[in-house]
Short mmCIF file of C-alpha atoms in Angstrom, two decimals:
data_model
loop_
_atom_site.label_atom_id
_atom_site.label_comp_id
_atom_site.label_asym_id
_atom_site.label_seq_id
_atom_site.Cartn_x
_atom_site.Cartn_y
_atom_site.Cartn_z
CA UNK A 676 41.61 83.11 150.42
CA UNK A 677 41.55 85.06 147.11
CA UNK A 678 41.34 82.18 145.01
CA UNK A 679 38.27 80.65 146.88
CA UNK A 680 36.51 84.18 146.84
CA UNK A 681 37.04 84.52 143.13
CA UNK A 682 35.90 80.78 142.90
CA UNK A 683 32.71 81.43 145.01
CA UNK A 684 31.83 84.19 142.59
CA UNK A 685 32.27 82.07 139.39
CA UNK A 686 30.20 79.13 141.30
CA UNK A 687 27.52 82.08 141.93
CA UNK A 688 27.42 82.85 138.41
CA UNK A 689 27.24 79.33 137.12
CA UNK A 690 24.45 78.27 139.44
CA UNK A 691 22.73 81.57 138.71
CA UNK A 692 22.82 80.94 134.82
CA UNK A 693 21.82 77.26 135.59
CA UNK A 694 18.64 78.25 137.40
CA UNK A 695 17.65 80.87 134.82
CA UNK A 696 18.54 78.71 131.74
CA UNK A 697 17.82 75.29 133.02
CA UNK A 698 19.79 73.73 130.29
CA UNK A 699 22.34 71.35 131.73
CA UNK A 700 20.30 69.85 134.77
CA UNK A 701 17.04 69.17 132.89
CA UNK A 702 19.02 67.52 130.01
CA UNK A 703 21.16 65.47 132.13
CA UNK A 704 18.03 64.19 134.43
CA UNK A 705 16.08 63.15 131.42
CA UNK A 706 18.85 61.46 129.80
CA UNK A 707 19.90 59.66 132.96
CA UNK A 708 16.39 58.47 133.65
CA UNK A 709 15.98 57.64 130.16
CA UNK A 710 19.04 55.57 130.06
CA UNK A 711 17.61 53.57 133.03
CA UNK A 712 14.44 52.60 131.42
CA UNK A 713 16.39 51.48 128.51
CA UNK A 714 18.68 49.29 130.73
CA UNK A 715 15.30 48.13 132.50
CA UNK A 716 13.81 47.00 129.49
CA UNK A 717 17.17 45.51 127.78
CA UNK A 718 18.63 43.61 130.62
CA UNK A 719 17.39 40.91 132.71
CA UNK A 720 18.97 41.22 136.09
CA UNK A 721 18.31 38.54 138.81
CA UNK A 722 18.94 39.65 142.33
CA UNK A 723 21.80 37.29 142.67
CA UNK A 724 23.81 39.11 139.82
CA UNK A 725 23.13 42.52 140.97
CA UNK A 726 26.44 43.03 142.56
CA UNK A 727 28.45 42.40 139.33
CA UNK A 728 25.78 44.06 136.70
CA UNK A 729 24.24 46.88 138.78
CA UNK A 730 27.70 48.96 139.36
CA UNK A 731 28.39 48.53 135.56
CA UNK A 732 24.90 49.79 134.37
CA UNK A 733 24.75 52.85 136.79
CA UNK A 734 28.29 53.93 135.86
CA UNK A 735 27.39 53.48 132.18
CA UNK A 736 24.54 55.71 133.07
CA UNK A 737 26.55 58.29 135.24
CA UNK A 738 29.25 58.08 132.26
CA UNK A 739 26.88 59.28 129.41
CA UNK A 740 24.74 61.60 131.72
CA UNK A 741 28.03 63.59 132.65
CA UNK A 742 29.51 63.56 129.28
CA UNK A 743 26.37 65.47 128.39
CA UNK A 744 27.02 67.74 131.24
CA UNK A 745 30.63 68.49 130.30
CA UNK A 746 30.03 69.38 126.65
CA UNK A 747 27.74 72.21 127.97
CA UNK A 748 30.16 73.11 130.81
CA UNK A 749 31.79 76.14 128.78
CA UNK A 750 28.94 77.11 127.02
CA UNK A 751 28.36 80.29 128.70
CA UNK A 752 31.92 81.37 128.44
CA UNK A 753 31.62 80.52 124.75
CA UNK A 754 28.93 82.87 124.14
CA UNK A 755 29.59 86.67 123.53
CA UNK A 756 33.46 86.10 124.27
CA UNK A 757 32.93 85.97 128.09
CA UNK A 758 35.86 83.73 128.38
CA UNK A 759 37.90 86.41 127.03
CA UNK A 760 36.32 88.87 129.56
CA UNK A 761 37.35 86.32 132.32
CA UNK A 762 40.87 86.07 130.79
CA UNK A 763 41.46 89.73 130.77
CA UNK A 764 40.80 90.02 134.63
CA UNK A 765 43.44 89.17 137.13
CA UNK A 766 41.46 86.39 138.36
CA UNK A 767 43.50 83.17 139.42
CA UNK A 768 42.83 80.62 136.48
CA UNK A 769 42.75 77.77 139.05
CA UNK A 770 39.69 79.37 140.48
CA UNK A 771 37.70 79.29 137.38
CA UNK A 772 38.73 75.42 137.31
CA UNK A 773 37.75 74.78 140.92
CA UNK A 774 34.49 76.59 140.19
CA UNK A 775 33.67 74.64 137.05
CA UNK A 776 34.60 71.35 139.14
CA UNK A 777 32.45 72.17 141.79
CA UNK A 778 29.26 73.35 139.49
CA UNK A 779 29.71 69.80 137.35
CA UNK A 780 29.72 68.19 140.53
CA UNK A 781 26.62 69.73 141.84
CA UNK A 782 24.63 68.94 139.00
CA UNK A 783 25.92 65.09 138.55
CA UNK A 784 25.17 64.63 142.14
CA UNK A 785 21.66 66.07 141.92
CA UNK A 786 21.08 63.66 139.03
CA UNK A 787 22.55 60.74 141.05
CA UNK A 788 20.40 61.52 144.17
CA UNK A 789 17.36 60.85 141.70
CA UNK A 790 18.92 58.08 139.25
CA UNK A 791 20.15 55.92 142.28
CA UNK A 792 16.95 55.19 144.10
CA UNK A 793 15.00 54.92 140.65
CA UNK A 794 17.47 52.04 139.77
CA UNK A 795 17.04 50.49 142.81
CA UNK A 796 13.12 50.66 142.19
CA UNK A 797 13.21 49.77 138.54
CA UNK A 798 15.62 46.52 139.16
CA UNK A 799 13.57 45.71 142.18
CA UNK A 800 16.83 45.39 144.37
CA UNK A 801 16.46 44.84 148.07
CA UNK A 802 19.50 46.14 149.65
CA UNK A 803 18.19 49.51 150.41
CA UNK A 804 20.34 49.75 153.27
CA UNK A 805 23.66 49.93 151.20
CA UNK A 806 22.23 52.95 149.15
CA UNK A 807 24.01 55.52 151.30
CA UNK A 808 27.52 53.49 151.15
CA UNK A 809 26.91 53.50 147.56
CA UNK A 810 26.15 57.01 146.91
CA UNK A 811 29.39 57.74 148.81
CA UNK A 812 31.33 55.73 146.26
CA UNK A 813 29.36 57.46 143.46
CA UNK A 814 30.43 60.56 144.95
CA UNK A 815 34.22 59.75 144.93
CA UNK A 816 33.88 58.45 141.30
CA UNK A 817 31.84 61.54 140.35
CA UNK A 818 34.49 63.67 141.81
CA UNK A 819 37.35 61.74 139.65
CA UNK A 820 35.00 62.34 136.43
CA UNK A 821 34.64 65.96 137.36
CA UNK A 822 38.14 66.96 137.90
CA UNK A 823 39.49 64.99 134.69
CA UNK A 824 36.55 65.76 132.67
CA UNK A 825 36.48 69.60 133.40
CA UNK A 826 40.09 69.75 132.25
CA UNK A 827 39.30 68.03 129.22
CA UNK A 828 36.20 70.08 128.39
CA UNK A 829 38.41 73.08 128.69
CA UNK A 830 41.10 71.35 126.13
CA UNK A 831 38.31 70.67 123.59
CA UNK A 832 36.19 73.69 124.23
CA UNK A 833 37.60 75.83 120.92
CA UNK A 834 37.33 72.15 118.77
CA UNK A 835 34.61 72.02 116.30
CA UNK A 836 33.80 68.54 116.95
CA UNK A 837 34.10 69.00 120.73
CA UNK A 838 31.00 66.79 121.56
CA UNK A 839 32.81 63.94 119.73
CA UNK A 840 36.32 64.80 120.73
CA UNK A 841 35.68 64.96 124.51
CA UNK A 842 34.35 61.41 125.10
CA UNK A 843 37.11 59.96 123.04
CA UNK A 844 39.91 61.86 124.95
CA UNK A 845 37.97 61.53 128.39
CA UNK A 846 36.87 57.73 128.44
CA UNK A 847 40.31 56.18 128.25
CA UNK A 848 42.01 58.37 130.93
CA UNK A 849 38.72 57.65 132.88
CA UNK A 850 39.41 54.02 133.04
CA UNK A 851 41.14 53.92 136.75
CA UNK A 852 38.42 55.80 138.08
CA UNK A 853 35.62 53.89 136.45
CA UNK A 854 37.44 50.64 137.47
CA UNK A 855 38.10 51.56 141.13
CA UNK A 856 34.55 52.84 141.42
CA UNK A 857 32.75 49.74 140.08
CA UNK A 858 34.91 47.12 141.97
CA UNK A 859 34.09 49.31 145.19
CA UNK A 860 30.48 49.13 144.71
CA UNK A 861 30.53 45.50 143.38
CA UNK A 862 32.28 44.71 146.77
CA UNK A 863 29.92 46.59 148.73
CA UNK A 864 26.98 45.04 147.32
CA UNK A 865 28.25 41.68 147.28
CA UNK A 866 29.69 41.45 151.07
CA UNK A 867 27.25 44.28 152.32
CA UNK A 868 30.08 45.99 154.52
CA UNK A 869 32.14 49.11 153.01
CA UNK A 870 35.12 48.05 155.17
CA UNK A 871 35.51 45.11 152.92
CA UNK A 872 36.27 47.75 149.78
CA UNK A 873 38.85 49.74 151.73
CA UNK A 874 41.56 48.66 149.06
CA UNK A 875 39.67 50.01 146.27
CA UNK A 876 38.21 53.08 148.00
CA UNK A 877 41.74 54.07 148.63
CA UNK A 878 42.88 53.67 145.14
CA UNK A 879 40.00 55.65 144.09
CA UNK A 880 40.63 58.49 146.43
CA UNK A 881 44.15 58.39 145.29
CA UNK A 882 43.09 58.95 141.50
CA UNK A 883 40.93 61.84 142.79
CA UNK A 884 43.73 63.44 144.53
CA UNK A 885 46.27 62.83 141.48
CA UNK A 886 43.94 64.11 138.82
CA UNK A 887 42.46 67.31 141.07
CA UNK A 888 46.22 68.49 141.50
CA UNK A 889 47.17 67.76 137.88
CA UNK A 890 44.24 69.77 136.59
CA UNK A 891 44.70 72.57 139.35
CA UNK A 892 48.40 72.83 138.10
CA UNK A 893 47.88 72.74 134.28
CA UNK A 894 44.45 74.69 133.83
CA UNK A 895 46.06 77.77 133.48
CA UNK A 896 48.19 76.65 130.56
CA UNK A 897 45.31 74.60 129.03
CA UNK A 898 42.75 77.64 129.18
CA UNK A 899 44.92 80.25 127.57
CA UNK A 900 46.31 78.13 124.94
CA UNK B 181 17.62 115.29 132.36
CA UNK B 182 21.17 116.08 132.65
CA UNK B 183 23.32 112.97 132.71
CA UNK B 184 26.36 112.65 135.27
CA UNK B 185 29.79 113.00 133.41
CA UNK B 186 32.20 110.20 133.76
CA UNK B 187 34.26 110.35 136.87
CA UNK B 188 37.92 110.54 136.38
CA UNK B 189 40.48 108.42 138.21
CA UNK B 190 41.11 109.98 141.84
CA UNK B 191 44.71 109.25 141.79
CA UNK B 192 47.19 110.42 138.95
CA UNK B 193 47.68 107.11 137.21
CA UNK B 194 51.41 106.73 135.75
CA UNK B 195 52.24 103.85 133.21
CA UNK B 196 55.00 103.42 131.11
CA UNK B 197 54.65 100.69 128.29
CA UNK B 198 57.24 99.46 126.36
CA UNK B 199 56.93 97.25 123.42
CA UNK B 200 59.81 95.79 121.95
CA UNK B 201 60.42 93.50 118.98
CA UNK B 202 56.99 92.21 119.15
CA UNK B 203 55.94 89.52 116.63
CA UNK B 204 52.84 87.28 116.44
CA UNK B 205 52.64 84.53 113.98
CA UNK B 206 49.35 82.38 113.42
CA UNK B 207 50.85 79.24 111.87
CA UNK B 208 52.74 80.30 108.86
CA UNK B 209 50.95 83.96 108.78
CA UNK B 210 52.73 86.60 110.52
CA UNK B 211 50.16 89.03 111.64
CA UNK B 212 52.56 91.07 113.40
CA UNK B 213 56.43 91.56 112.86
CA UNK B 214 58.96 93.53 115.08
CA UNK B 215 56.84 96.12 116.34
CA UNK B 216 58.75 98.54 118.83
CA UNK B 217 57.18 101.36 120.31
CA UNK B 218 56.83 103.21 123.59
CA UNK B 219 53.59 104.50 124.95
CA UNK B 220 53.69 107.14 127.67
CA UNK B 221 51.40 108.51 130.43
CA UNK B 222 48.94 110.63 129.01
CA UNK B 223 49.30 109.20 125.42
CA UNK B 224 45.77 108.87 123.55
CA UNK B 225 47.05 107.01 120.40
CA UNK B 226 45.13 106.41 117.35
CA UNK B 227 45.96 102.90 115.76
CA UNK B 228 45.16 102.73 112.15
CA UNK B 229 45.73 100.72 109.30
CA UNK B 230 43.75 98.88 106.74
CA UNK B 231 42.05 95.22 107.32
CA UNK B 232 44.35 92.61 108.28
CA UNK B 233 47.13 95.10 109.26
CA UNK B 234 47.46 93.46 112.71
CA UNK B 235 45.51 96.20 114.96
CA UNK B 236 43.41 93.77 116.67
CA UNK B 237 46.31 91.14 117.15
CA UNK B 238 48.40 94.28 118.81
CA UNK B 239 45.60 94.93 121.02
CA UNK B 240 45.15 91.60 122.23
CA UNK B 241 48.86 90.91 122.67
CA UNK B 242 48.73 94.07 124.83
CA UNK B 243 46.06 92.98 127.00
CA UNK B 244 47.62 89.52 127.26
CA UNK B 245 44.82 87.51 125.48
CA UNK B 246 47.06 86.33 122.97
CA UNK B 247 50.89 85.48 123.61
CA UNK B 248 53.51 86.73 121.22
CA UNK B 249 55.75 84.47 119.11
CA UNK B 250 58.71 86.76 120.23
CA UNK B 251 59.65 90.05 121.75
CA UNK B 252 58.28 91.45 124.73
CA UNK B 253 55.64 93.84 126.37
CA UNK B 254 56.87 95.72 129.53
CA UNK B 255 54.54 97.64 131.84
CA UNK B 256 56.70 99.92 133.91
CA UNK B 257 59.45 97.97 133.28
CA UNK B 258 57.76 94.54 134.39
CA UNK B 259 57.30 92.05 131.60
CA UNK B 260 53.48 91.06 130.99
CA UNK B 261 54.09 87.55 130.76
CA UNK B 262 56.13 87.38 133.91
CA UNK B 263 53.64 88.68 136.62
CA UNK B 264 50.17 88.64 134.33
CA UNK B 265 47.96 88.72 137.33
CA UNK B 266 49.01 91.78 138.73
CA UNK B 267 49.61 93.80 135.55
CA UNK B 268 46.24 92.52 134.11
CA UNK B 269 44.34 94.68 136.59
CA UNK B 270 46.06 97.84 135.09
CA UNK B 271 44.37 96.86 131.73
CA UNK B 272 41.13 97.63 130.02
CA UNK B 273 39.88 96.33 126.76
CA UNK B 274 36.92 97.55 125.10
CA UNK B 275 36.06 95.46 121.93
CA UNK B 276 33.12 95.03 119.66
CA UNK B 277 32.70 91.39 121.25
CA UNK B 278 30.27 91.93 124.03
CA UNK B 279 32.04 90.00 126.81
CA UNK B 280 29.00 89.86 129.16
CA UNK B 281 26.69 87.14 130.32
CA UNK B 282 23.39 87.44 128.67
CA UNK B 283 21.33 85.71 131.24
CA UNK B 284 22.53 87.94 134.13
CA UNK B 285 21.41 91.36 134.84
CA UNK B 286 23.23 94.55 134.22
CA UNK B 287 23.76 95.07 137.54
CA UNK B 288 24.89 91.60 138.36
CA UNK B 289 27.32 91.49 135.35
CA UNK B 290 28.94 94.70 136.73
CA UNK B 291 29.18 93.27 140.41
CA UNK B 292 30.44 89.78 139.19
CA UNK B 293 33.29 91.33 136.75
CA UNK B 294 34.31 93.87 139.34
CA UNK B 295 34.28 91.16 142.03
CA UNK B 296 37.33 89.26 139.79
CA UNK B 297 39.35 92.28 139.92
CA UNK B 298 39.27 92.02 143.76
CA UNK B 299 37.16 95.26 144.24
CA UNK B 300 34.06 95.28 145.95
CA UNK B 301 31.82 97.94 144.67
CA UNK B 302 28.55 99.12 146.60
CA UNK B 303 25.00 98.98 145.16
CA UNK B 304 24.95 102.75 145.26
CA UNK B 305 28.67 103.10 143.31
CA UNK B 306 27.17 100.56 140.64
CA UNK B 307 23.98 102.57 140.32
CA UNK B 308 25.80 105.74 139.92
CA UNK B 309 27.91 104.40 137.29
CA UNK B 310 24.87 103.12 135.36
CA UNK B 311 23.34 106.70 135.67
CA UNK B 312 26.47 108.01 133.98
CA UNK B 313 26.35 105.64 131.30
CA UNK B 314 22.36 106.37 131.00
CA UNK B 315 21.58 102.64 131.75
CA UNK B 316 20.45 102.87 135.59
CA UNK B 317 16.62 102.12 134.24
CA UNK B 318 17.77 98.79 132.78
CA UNK B 319 19.97 97.69 135.92
CA UNK B 320 17.70 94.75 136.26
CA UNK B 321 17.24 93.76 132.86
CA UNK B 322 19.14 90.76 131.44
CA UNK B 323 21.85 91.80 129.34
CA UNK B 324 20.42 89.83 126.43
CA UNK B 325 17.64 92.13 126.38
CA UNK B 326 19.86 95.17 125.49
CA UNK B 327 20.57 96.78 122.20
CA UNK B 328 24.39 96.56 120.77
CA UNK B 329 24.64 100.02 121.42
CA UNK B 330 23.60 99.67 125.13
CA UNK B 331 25.98 96.86 125.76
CA UNK B 332 28.80 99.17 124.68
CA UNK B 333 27.60 101.47 127.17
CA UNK B 334 27.89 98.84 129.60
CA UNK B 335 31.29 98.06 128.80
CA UNK B 336 32.17 101.75 129.40
CA UNK B 337 30.48 101.34 132.52
CA UNK B 338 32.55 98.17 133.56
CA UNK B 339 35.63 100.01 132.67
CA UNK B 340 34.69 103.38 134.68
CA UNK B 341 34.20 100.99 137.74
CA UNK B 342 37.62 99.32 137.16
CA UNK B 343 39.72 102.34 136.05
CA UNK B 344 42.49 100.89 134.00
CA UNK B 345 45.77 102.43 133.44
CA UNK B 346 45.85 101.41 129.97
CA UNK B 347 42.67 101.41 128.02
CA UNK B 348 42.80 99.54 124.66
CA UNK B 349 39.71 99.91 122.17
CA UNK B 350 38.93 97.84 119.20
CA UNK B 351 36.48 99.87 117.02
CA UNK B 352 34.43 101.66 119.57
CA UNK B 353 32.49 103.83 117.44
CA UNK B 354 30.60 101.11 115.55
CA UNK B 355 27.63 100.42 117.86
CA UNK B 356 27.45 103.82 119.79
CA UNK B 357 24.92 106.85 119.10
CA UNK B 358 25.67 110.21 119.78
CA UNK B 359 25.41 110.63 123.17
CA UNK B 360 27.09 107.18 123.70
CA UNK B 361 30.13 108.79 121.43
CA UNK B 362 30.07 111.96 123.64
CA UNK B 363 30.21 109.92 126.59
CA UNK B 364 33.11 107.53 125.56
CA UNK B 365 35.11 110.44 124.33
CA UNK B 366 34.57 112.34 127.72
CA UNK B 367 36.15 109.37 129.52
CA UNK B 368 38.90 108.71 127.17
CA UNK B 369 39.99 112.56 127.61
CA UNK B 370 39.56 112.34 131.33
CA UNK B 371 41.51 109.07 131.25
CA UNK B 372 44.46 110.64 129.08
CA UNK B 373 44.29 113.67 130.96
CA UNK B 374 44.89 112.03 134.30
CA UNK B 375 48.04 109.93 133.17
CA UNK B 376 46.30 107.01 131.72
CA UNK B 377 47.03 105.62 128.27
CA UNK B 378 44.61 105.20 125.44
CA UNK B 379 45.35 103.06 122.52
CA UNK B 380 42.26 102.92 119.99
CA UNK B 381 42.16 101.03 116.80
CA UNK B 382 39.53 102.55 114.51
CA UNK B 383 38.55 103.12 110.91
CA UNK B 384 36.76 106.32 111.81
CA UNK B 385 39.86 108.34 111.19
CA UNK B 386 38.64 111.69 111.31
CA UNK B 387 37.05 111.20 114.97
CA UNK B 388 40.15 109.23 116.48
CA UNK B 389 42.63 111.88 115.14
CA UNK B 390 40.45 114.79 116.33
CA UNK B 391 40.64 112.98 119.85
CA UNK B 392 44.03 111.69 119.75
CA UNK B 393 47.48 113.25 120.31
CA UNK B 394 49.61 110.60 118.31
CA UNK B 395 48.98 108.22 115.57
CA UNK B 396 50.24 104.68 114.49
CA UNK B 397 49.97 102.88 111.22
CA UNK B 398 49.96 99.37 110.95
CA UNK B 399 50.54 97.73 107.40
CA UNK B 400 50.85 94.15 107.07
CA UNK B 401 51.94 93.65 110.57
CA UNK B 402 54.65 96.21 110.43
CA UNK B 403 54.69 99.64 112.03
CA UNK B 404 54.91 102.08 109.14
CA UNK B 405 54.08 105.57 110.91
CA UNK B 406 54.50 106.79 114.54
CA UNK B 407 54.26 110.49 115.16
CA UNK B 408 52.70 112.87 117.32
CA UNK B 409 49.66 114.91 116.02
CA UNK B 410 50.90 118.18 114.40
CA UNK B 411 49.24 120.86 112.01
CA UNK B 412 49.66 120.59 109.25
CA UNK B 413 50.54 116.61 108.92
CA UNK B 414 51.59 115.97 105.50
CA UNK B 415 53.75 112.87 106.59
CA UNK B 416 50.14 111.36 107.78
CA UNK B 417 48.54 112.37 104.78
CA UNK B 418 51.47 110.53 102.57
CA UNK B 419 51.64 107.60 104.70
CA UNK B 420 47.78 107.31 105.08
CA UNK B 421 46.64 108.27 101.70
CA UNK B 422 46.92 105.08 100.10
CA UNK B 423 44.56 103.25 102.51
CA UNK B 424 41.68 105.80 102.12
CA UNK B 425 38.84 104.97 99.49
CA UNK B 426 39.84 105.83 95.77
CA UNK B 427 39.36 109.53 95.18
CA UNK B 428 39.15 110.61 98.87
CA UNK B 429 41.84 112.60 100.63
CA UNK B 430 42.26 112.95 104.30
CA UNK B 431 42.38 116.57 105.80
CA UNK B 432 42.58 117.70 109.02
#
């Protein structure tokens, strides 16, 4: 309970800072929509090829947008040595990890809520009824991205070239999550039925749980290193 | 208007700090070597030495921000690295780095940091502490709009709320004005008087020695002097003389 209480204070702080600074969300939102327009002009996507092309393009947009958010994730802690102030306190380090995962997840989901329907409109897709299922899969994929991304954002936080370093470390490790998410979306778009993608969904959920547990356990070591 | 005086801890704090063969290396550079000392309840200790002597490293080791290369720090017989969570709540660190979120208000920053220590302070309590440090009129302003001296006062307010038993200070006088210095010194006297421990690194030698009852001198990472204050203090004069500006002499 103490862990959750501390995490909720940290989330409150991050949300309040984001509302006041409007740095991460606005940047992510514009970058995400900009990428969609670039894809729209660069690719011709006939409706029959949508199941194989749409998930990949969507995930490219989410991945780049999310990475932009991750590079800013610990910015408030970098300023004025606020991380030292947090580490001085008896706060459970895992509370900071949970709070940052949750905050990053909220930012990405807000962006995805706009980007997903916009993608459907721009590429003139007609499978609107599948959008809730696609969003649920995107949620699980985003969760995997956030749990792993938050951990490596902390790892690269003190590095000088962190903006370059983070994707170089993160993207190869993200392959299982990206693969499972894209395949799940592809099966849903092709068959129109989420139950057909259960194997991929289980795999995606498994990766989420494994990465969350690993992040939870090693974050203290990472943040205090 | 008369400002409220810093409130002293309610209960008599007792904490023993034992530092055993403490050493810290940054790569090939040894910032601290084989430092062994004990800090007893009521100690108000001046930590002196030239730049690069290892003062800040020692303070950061004591508050757990940096891990030692070898040696141990024990608080009441418990290793600081063993159960850091419980022991961290006993330690305060007032440093020149600001340690506050610029886009949170003064009151929000206080409430946030106090909550991480498992304490819940009422708005009235926060207001009272802000009155003590003369920041009550700035309670709802962003920390980013405060001057460096005001941020230092805010840091004092934070530790007044949290009441640590061991307070570490790194160059606290740099930013404070006259009344800020009076406020800080009244707080430190109160803390040491109630059985707490104060360890203060500073280059304002005369000022810290007027406040402290013991002095340590670090030089190139080694503890070369550790004595209680006395009059006259010839041994201190000899030990510290070489670190004073050319032609200057320290006199009590």
